[in-house]
PDB file of C-alpha atoms in Angstrom:
ATOM      1  CA  MET A   1     160.376  22.501 127.168  1.00 53.00           C
ATOM      2  CA  PHE A   2     164.137  22.894 126.896  1.00 55.00           C
ATOM      3  CA  GLU A   3     165.328  26.319 127.711  1.00 64.00           C
ATOM      4  CA  CYS A   4     168.438  27.365 125.893  1.00 70.00           C
ATOM      5  CA  ARG A   5     170.506  29.802 127.876  1.00 86.00           C
ATOM      6  CA  THR A   6     173.217  29.888 125.109  1.00 91.00           C
ATOM      7  CA  PHE A   7     171.223  32.323 123.005  1.00 94.00           C
ATOM      8  CA  ILE A   8     169.130  35.358 124.115  1.00 95.00           C
ATOM      9  CA  THR A   9     165.911  36.073 122.249  1.00 95.00           C
ATOM     10  CA  VAL A  10     164.408  39.214 120.942  1.00 96.00           C
ATOM     11  CA  LYS A  11     161.865  39.142 123.728  1.00 95.00           C
ATOM     12  CA  GLU A  12     164.465  38.872 126.453  1.00 94.00           C
ATOM     13  CA  ILE A  13     166.500  41.752 124.903  1.00 94.00           C
ATOM     14  CA  ALA A  14     163.409  43.940 124.973  1.00 95.00           C
ATOM     15  CA  GLU A  15     162.835  43.111 128.688  1.00 94.00           C
ATOM     16  CA  VAL A  16     166.460  43.531 129.700  1.00 91.00           C
ATOM     17  CA  LEU A  17     167.008  46.819 127.919  1.00 92.00           C
ATOM     18  CA  GLY A  18     163.522  48.273 128.356  1.00 93.00           C
ATOM     19  CA  VAL A  19     162.824  48.720 124.636  1.00 94.00           C
ATOM     20  CA  SER A  20     160.316  47.522 122.106  1.00 95.00           C
ATOM     21  CA  GLU A  21     160.598  44.138 120.361  1.00 94.00           C
ATOM     22  CA  SER A  22     161.097  45.938 116.988  1.00 95.00           C
ATOM     23  CA  LYS A  23     164.094  47.782 118.519  1.00 95.00           C
ATOM     24  CA  SER A  24     165.338  44.435 119.759  1.00 95.00           C
ATOM     25  CA  TYR A  25     165.079  42.906 116.342  1.00 96.00           C
ATOM     26  CA  GLY A  26     167.256  45.799 115.142  1.00 95.00           C
ATOM     27  CA  ILE A  27     169.929  45.022 117.854  1.00 95.00           C
ATOM     28  CA  VAL A  28     169.956  41.284 117.090  1.00 96.00           C
ATOM     29  CA  ARG A  29     170.513  42.036 113.361  1.00 96.00           C
ATOM     30  CA  VAL A  30     173.416  44.185 114.057  1.00 96.00           C
ATOM     31  CA  LEU A  31     175.006  41.769 116.499  1.00 96.00           C
ATOM     32  CA  ASN A  32     174.486  38.788 114.145  1.00 97.00           C
ATOM     33  CA  LYS A  33     175.964  40.695 111.338  1.00 96.00           C
ATOM     34  CA  GLU A  34     179.067  41.483 113.390  1.00 95.00           C
ATOM     35  CA  LEU A  35     179.290  37.722 114.388  1.00 96.00           C
ATOM     36  CA  ALA A  36     178.724  36.700 110.738  1.00 97.00           C
ATOM     37  CA  ASP A  37     181.443  39.022 109.673  1.00 97.00           C
ATOM     38  CA  LYS A  38     183.759  37.407 111.935  1.00 96.00           C
ATOM     39  CA  GLY A  39     182.807  33.936 110.448  1.00 97.00           C
ATOM     40  CA  TYR A  40     180.402  32.669 112.999  1.00 96.00           C
ATOM     41  CA  MET A  41     177.207  31.003 112.148  1.00 95.00           C
ATOM     42  CA  VAL A  42     174.048  32.847 113.566  1.00 95.00           C
ATOM     43  CA  ILE A  43     170.489  32.183 114.175  1.00 93.00           C
ATOM     44  CA  LEU A  44     167.906  34.756 113.077  1.00 92.00           C
ATOM     45  CA  GLY A  45     165.904  36.217 116.031  1.00 93.00           C
ATOM     46  CA  ARG A  46     168.526  35.270 118.643  1.00 95.00           C
ATOM     47  CA  VAL A  47     172.078  36.120 119.331  1.00 96.00           C
ATOM     48  CA  SER A  48     174.838  34.597 121.661  1.00 93.00           C
ATOM     49  CA  ARG A  49     174.081  35.696 125.230  1.00 92.00           C
ATOM     50  CA  LYS A  50     177.707  36.004 125.867  1.00 90.00           C
ATOM     51  CA  TYR A  51     178.233  38.295 122.796  1.00 93.00           C
ATOM     52  CA  PHE A  52     175.245  40.342 123.864  1.00 93.00           C
ATOM     53  CA  GLU A  53     176.524  40.644 127.260  1.00 89.00           C
ATOM     54  CA  GLU A  54     179.991  41.835 126.022  1.00 90.00           C
ATOM     55  CA  ARG A  55     178.596  44.308 123.686  1.00 90.00           C
ATOM     56  CA  PHE A  56     176.167  45.907 126.224  1.00 86.00           C
ATOM     57  CA  TYR A  57     178.700  47.338 128.762  1.00 72.00           C
ATOM     58  CA  GLY A  58     179.439  44.104 130.561  1.00 66.00           C
ATOM     59  CA  VAL A  59     175.850  43.451 131.599  1.00 56.00           C
ATOM     60  CA  GLU A  60     176.089  39.998 132.934  1.00 58.00           C
ATOM     61  CA  ASN A  61     172.462  39.278 133.985  1.00 56.00           C
ATOM     62  CA  GLU A  62     169.068  40.894 134.320  1.00 54.00           C
ATOM     63  CA  THR A  63     169.448  41.462 138.045  1.00 50.00           C
ATOM     64  CA  GLU A  64     172.383  43.557 137.381  1.00 52.00           C
ATOM     65  CA  VAL A  65     170.466  45.591 134.767  1.00 51.00           C
ATOM     66  CA  LYS A  66     167.673  46.137 137.332  1.00 53.00           C
ATOM     67  CA  GLU A  67     170.039  47.331 139.917  1.00 50.00           C
ATOM     68  CA  VAL A  68     171.512  49.835 137.460  1.00 48.00           C
ATOM     69  CA  GLN A  69     167.927  50.910 136.407  1.00 50.00           C
ATOM     70  CA  HIS A  70     166.827  51.541 140.165  1.00 48.00           C
ATOM     71  CA  ALA A  71     170.141  53.431 140.953  1.00 46.00           C
ATOM     72  CA  GLY A  72     169.278  55.961 138.228  1.00 46.00           C
ATOM     73  CA  GLU A  73     165.816  56.694 139.538  1.00 47.00           C
TER      74      GLU A  73
END
């Protein structure tokens, strides 16, 4: 199956941020509304990976997030 790296899913957001999937849906709704307000087309349940990374403090990949989490322990 083809894996699309252009968009990040609710499940991936939950894993990266360590939150529930329902919280992730809320995050996706907010980010997609911001993009829609700027005139971009959006896909429900997914958001642009690049936009997600920009909005969450420059987090570029899951490895970087885990490094930050371990540093705080």
